[in-house]
Coordinates of C-alpha atoms (C1' of nucleotides) in Angstrom, one line a residue:
Chain Q
M1 CA -5.4 -17.5 -7.6
T2 CA -4.3 -14.2 -6.4
N3 CA -2.6 -13.3 -9.5
P4 CA -4.2 -14.6 -12.7
C5 CA -2.4 -12.0 -14.7
L6 CA -0.7 -8.8 -13.9
P7 CA -2.3 -5.5 -14.9
E8 CA -1.4 -4.2 -18.2
C9 CA -0.4 -0.8 -16.8
G10 CA 3.2 -0.9 -15.5
V11 CA 2.4 1.3 -12.6
A12 CA -0.6 -0.8 -11.5
R13 CA 1.6 -3.9 -12.0
F14 CA 4.2 -2.5 -9.8
L15 CA 1.6 -1.8 -7.1
T16 CA 0.4 -5.4 -7.4
L17 CA 3.9 -6.8 -6.9
L18 CA 4.9 -4.5 -4.1
N19 CA 1.5 -4.1 -2.4
G20 CA 1.9 -3.7 1.4
P21 CA 3.8 -1.0 3.2
W22 CA 6.4 -3.5 4.3
A23 CA 7.0 -5.0 0.9
T24 CA 9.1 -2.1 -0.4
L25 CA 11.0 -1.8 2.8
I26 CA 12.0 -5.5 2.7
V27 CA 13.3 -5.0 -0.8
R28 CA 15.3 -2.0 0.4
E29 CA 17.1 -4.2 2.9
L30 CA 17.7 -7.0 0.5
L31 CA 19.3 -4.4 -1.8
H32 CA 22.1 -4.2 0.6
G33 CA 22.9 -7.9 0.1
P34 CA 21.5 -11.3 1.0
R35 CA 19.9 -11.4 4.4
R36 CA 18.7 -14.1 6.8
F37 CA 15.3 -14.2 8.3
T38 CA 16.3 -12.7 11.6
E39 CA 18.5 -10.1 10.0
L40 CA 15.6 -8.8 8.1
R41 CA 13.4 -8.8 11.1
D42 CA 15.9 -6.9 13.1
A43 CA 16.4 -4.4 10.3
L44 CA 12.7 -3.8 10.1
P45 CA 11.6 -2.5 13.5
G46 CA 8.1 -3.5 14.2
I47 CA 7.6 -6.1 11.6
S48 CA 6.1 -9.4 12.7
P49 CA 7.4 -12.8 11.6
H50 CA 4.0 -13.4 10.1
T51 CA 4.2 -10.4 7.9
L52 CA 7.8 -11.0 7.0
T53 CA 7.1 -14.6 5.9
S54 CA 4.1 -13.5 4.0
R55 CA 5.9 -10.9 2.0
L56 CA 8.9 -13.0 1.4
R57 CA 6.8 -15.8 0.1
Q58 CA 5.0 -13.5 -2.3
F59 CA 8.3 -12.3 -3.6
E60 CA 9.4 -15.8 -4.2
E61 CA 6.2 -16.5 -6.2
H62 CA 6.9 -13.5 -8.3
G63 CA 10.5 -14.4 -8.9
I64 CA 11.8 -11.3 -7.1
V65 CA 13.6 -13.2 -4.3
T66 CA 15.2 -16.6 -3.9
R67 CA 15.1 -18.6 -0.7
T68 CA 18.0 -20.8 0.1
A69 CA 17.8 -23.1 3.1
Y70 CA 21.0 -24.6 4.5
A71 CA 20.6 -27.9 6.3
E72 CA 22.8 -26.9 9.2
I73 CA 22.5 -26.7 12.9
P74 CA 21.3 -24.2 13.6
P75 CA 19.2 -23.8 10.5
R76 CA 20.1 -21.0 8.2
V77 CA 18.0 -19.5 5.5
E78 CA 19.2 -16.8 3.1
Y79 CA 17.0 -14.5 1.1
R80 CA 18.5 -12.9 -2.0
L81 CA 17.2 -10.7 -4.7
T82 CA 17.0 -12.2 -8.2
A83 CA 18.2 -10.2 -11.2
A84 CA 14.6 -9.0 -11.5
G85 CA 14.6 -8.0 -7.9
E86 CA 17.9 -6.1 -8.3
G87 CA 16.1 -4.1 -10.9
L88 CA 14.1 -2.5 -8.2
R89 CA 17.2 -0.6 -7.1
E90 CA 16.5 2.2 -9.6
V91 CA 12.9 2.4 -8.6
L92 CA 13.7 2.7 -4.9
E93 CA 16.3 5.3 -5.6
A94 CA 13.9 7.3 -7.6
M95 CA 11.4 7.1 -4.8
A96 CA 14.0 8.2 -2.2
T97 CA 15.3 11.0 -4.4
W98 CA 11.8 12.3 -4.9
A99 CA 10.7 11.9 -1.3
M100 CA 13.7 13.7 0.1
S101 CA 12.9 16.7 -2.0
I102 CA 9.5 17.1 -0.4
P103 CA 9.6 19.6 2.4
A104 CA 8.2 18.4 5.7
P105 CA 4.5 19.0 5.5
A106 CA 3.1 21.9 7.5
P107 CA 2.3 20.6 11.0
D108 CA -1.3 21.7 11.7
T109 CA -0.6 21.8 15.4
A110 CA 2.6 23.6 15.6
S111 CA 2.9 27.0 14.1
Chain J
M1 CA -1.7 14.1 14.0
T2 CA -1.3 11.8 11.1
N3 CA 2.0 13.2 10.0
P4 CA 4.3 14.5 12.8
C5 CA 7.3 14.2 10.6
L6 CA 8.2 12.2 7.6
P7 CA 10.5 9.2 8.0
E8 CA 14.1 9.9 7.5
C9 CA 14.5 7.1 5.0
G10 CA 13.5 8.3 1.5
V11 CA 11.8 5.1 0.6
A12 CA 9.8 5.0 3.8
R13 CA 8.9 8.6 3.2
F14 CA 7.7 7.9 -0.3
L15 CA 5.5 5.1 1.1
T16 CA 4.0 7.4 3.6
L17 CA 3.2 10.0 1.0
L18 CA 1.7 7.6 -1.5
N19 CA 0.2 5.0 0.9
G20 CA -2.9 3.4 -0.6
P21 CA -3.2 1.4 -3.8
W22 CA -5.1 4.2 -5.4
A23 CA -2.7 7.0 -4.5
T24 CA -0.1 6.2 -7.2
L25 CA -2.8 5.6 -9.8
I26 CA -4.3 9.0 -9.2
V27 CA -0.9 10.6 -9.7
R28 CA -0.5 8.6 -12.9
E29 CA -3.7 10.2 -14.2
L30 CA -2.7 13.7 -13.1
L31 CA 0.6 13.2 -14.9
H32 CA -1.3 13.5 -18.1
G33 CA -2.5 16.9 -17.2
P34 CA -5.0 18.7 -14.9
R35 CA -8.1 16.7 -14.3
R36 CA -11.6 17.4 -12.8
F37 CA -13.1 15.2 -10.1
T38 CA -15.3 13.2 -12.4
E39 CA -12.6 12.9 -15.0
L40 CA -10.4 11.2 -12.4
R41 CA -13.3 9.1 -11.2
D42 CA -14.0 7.9 -14.8
A43 CA -10.3 7.3 -15.5
L44 CA -10.0 5.1 -12.4
P45 CA -12.5 2.3 -12.8
G46 CA -13.7 1.1 -9.4
I47 CA -12.7 4.0 -7.3
S48 CA -15.3 5.5 -5.0
P49 CA -15.8 9.2 -4.6
H50 CA -14.9 8.7 -0.9
T51 CA -11.6 7.3 -1.7
L52 CA -10.8 9.8 -4.4
T53 CA -11.6 12.7 -2.2
S54 CA -9.6 11.2 0.6
R55 CA -6.5 10.7 -1.5
L56 CA -6.8 14.1 -3.2
R57 CA -7.0 15.9 0.2
Q58 CA -4.0 14.1 1.4
F59 CA -2.1 15.1 -1.6
E60 CA -3.1 18.7 -1.0
E61 CA -1.8 18.6 2.5
H62 CA 1.6 17.3 1.2
G63 CA 1.8 19.9 -1.5
I64 CA 1.7 17.4 -4.3
V65 CA -1.5 18.6 -5.8
T66 CA -3.4 21.9 -6.0
R67 CA -7.1 22.2 -6.0
T68 CA -8.7 25.0 -7.9
A69 CA -12.4 25.6 -7.6
Y70 CA -14.2 27.8 -10.2
A71 CA -17.4 29.5 -8.9
E72 CA -19.3 28.6 -12.0
I73 CA -22.5 26.9 -12.9
P74 CA -22.1 24.0 -12.9
P75 CA -19.3 24.0 -10.4
R76 CA -15.9 23.0 -11.7
V77 CA -12.9 21.9 -9.8
E78 CA -9.5 21.2 -11.2
Y79 CA -6.7 19.2 -9.7
R80 CA -3.3 19.8 -10.9
L81 CA 0.1 18.4 -9.9
T82 CA 2.5 20.9 -8.2
A83 CA 6.1 21.0 -9.3
A84 CA 6.8 18.5 -6.5
G85 CA 4.1 16.3 -7.8
E86 CA 5.5 16.5 -11.3
G87 CA 8.6 15.1 -9.9
L88 CA 6.8 11.8 -9.5
R89 CA 6.9 11.2 -13.2
E90 CA 10.4 9.8 -13.0
V91 CA 9.4 7.5 -10.2
L92 CA 6.3 6.2 -11.9
E93 CA 8.3 5.6 -15.1
A94 CA 10.8 3.7 -13.1
M95 CA 8.0 1.6 -11.6
A96 CA 6.4 0.9 -15.0
T97 CA 9.7 0.1 -16.7
W98 CA 10.6 -2.4 -14.0
A99 CA 7.2 -3.9 -13.7
M100 CA 6.9 -4.5 -17.5
S101 CA 10.2 -6.4 -17.4
I102 CA 8.8 -8.9 -15.0
P103 CA 7.5 -12.0 -16.7
A104 CA 4.0 -13.1 -15.8
P105 CA 4.4 -15.1 -12.6
A106 CA 4.2 -18.9 -12.9
P107 CA 0.6 -19.9 -12.6
D108 CA 0.5 -22.6 -9.9
T109 CA -2.5 -24.2 -11.6
A110 CA -1.2 -24.5 -15.2
S111 CA 1.7 -26.5 -16.4
Chain D
dC1 C1' 17.0 -20.2 13.9
dA2 C1' 13.1 -20.0 10.9
dG3 C1' 9.0 -20.2 10.5
dA4 C1' 3.6 -22.0 11.1
dA5 C1' -0.9 -21.5 13.4
dT6 C1' -4.4 -18.8 15.3
dC7 C1' -6.8 -14.7 16.5
dC8 C1' -7.5 -9.9 16.4
dT9 C1' -7.1 -5.0 14.8
dG10 C1' -6.3 -0.9 11.9
dT11 C1' -7.3 1.3 7.7
dG12 C1' -7.8 1.9 2.9
dT13 C1' -11.6 1.1 0.2
dG14 C1' -16.5 0.2 -1.8
dA15 C1' -21.6 1.1 -1.9
dT16 C1' -25.2 3.9 -1.3
dA17 C1' -27.5 8.0 -0.4
dC18 C1' -27.7 12.9 0.3
dT19 C1' -26.3 18.1 -0.3
dG20 C1' -24.5 22.9 -2.0
Chain T
dC1 C1' -20.7 18.7 -10.8
dA2 C1' -18.3 17.9 -6.7
dG3 C1' -18.2 16.4 -3.0
dT4 C1' -19.9 14.6 2.2
dA5 C1' -21.8 11.1 5.4
dT6 C1' -22.3 6.5 7.1
dC7 C1' -21.9 1.7 7.2
dA8 C1' -19.5 -2.5 6.2
dC9 C1' -15.8 -5.3 4.2
dA10 C1' -11.3 -7.2 2.8
dC11 C1' -6.8 -7.6 3.7
dA12 C1' -2.1 -6.2 5.3
dG13 C1' -0.3 -6.4 9.5
dG14 C1' 0.4 -7.3 14.9
dA15 C1' 0.6 -10.4 19.0
dT16 C1' 1.3 -14.6 20.9
dT17 C1' 2.3 -19.4 21.1
dC18 C1' 4.4 -23.5 19.4
dT19 C1' 7.5 -26.7 16.5
dG20 C1' 11.2 -28.9 13.3

DNA sequence: CAGAATCCTGTGTGATACTG
DNA sequence: CAGTATCACACAGGATTCTG
């Protein structure tokens, strides 16, 4: 199993749950409300369906996201953050707040 | 160049600055105070000197960490978070707080 | 529309050995 | 002590193709 038990350290644990570069960005989108597969794909320029599916499934396993499929034509699937997932809002906000306070790093090519 | 300009989005920006799995853990250690190379290595079980050096250098470039070398025998080098780096404390705390509130994921083998 | 399957690549990382 | 150099690996991710 990929996840026998989460690390004791909260930070390490967080990193285990939101491992890839895309994971956090997907959550960011979901924080704006429920989204369909294609909506997420469109909102994340460059992401492949493979990666999106992979991350979404992992989130489901961890109880961060719920997947709701509607037996309609055309098929519709909605991804929504769980209460646990919603809790990530504060974390993402902290990230953004910090990151925006960092000055653009000195370009080593330009003066 | 690896970093022409940080992403506009704060979250993406954070992800760019603290990319690898080890990056955040190194910051976590530094949050406890200045550390020497070997101290960091010992505190991070499994990390290789290669990786540690790599992350530390990147942090230097981004102004998150300062490197101070003392011309002594034996040589001593101290890594210390900058004011900007200290700002990560809130972020890591948010991560830890959230992560610890997540129940251990359902083992697909048990039950 | 929402994936699944297959193949391939980029890169963070590990292991080991060597140097100032 | 504090790295650096080199090689190799695992895995997130990309591209493409196909199906319910």
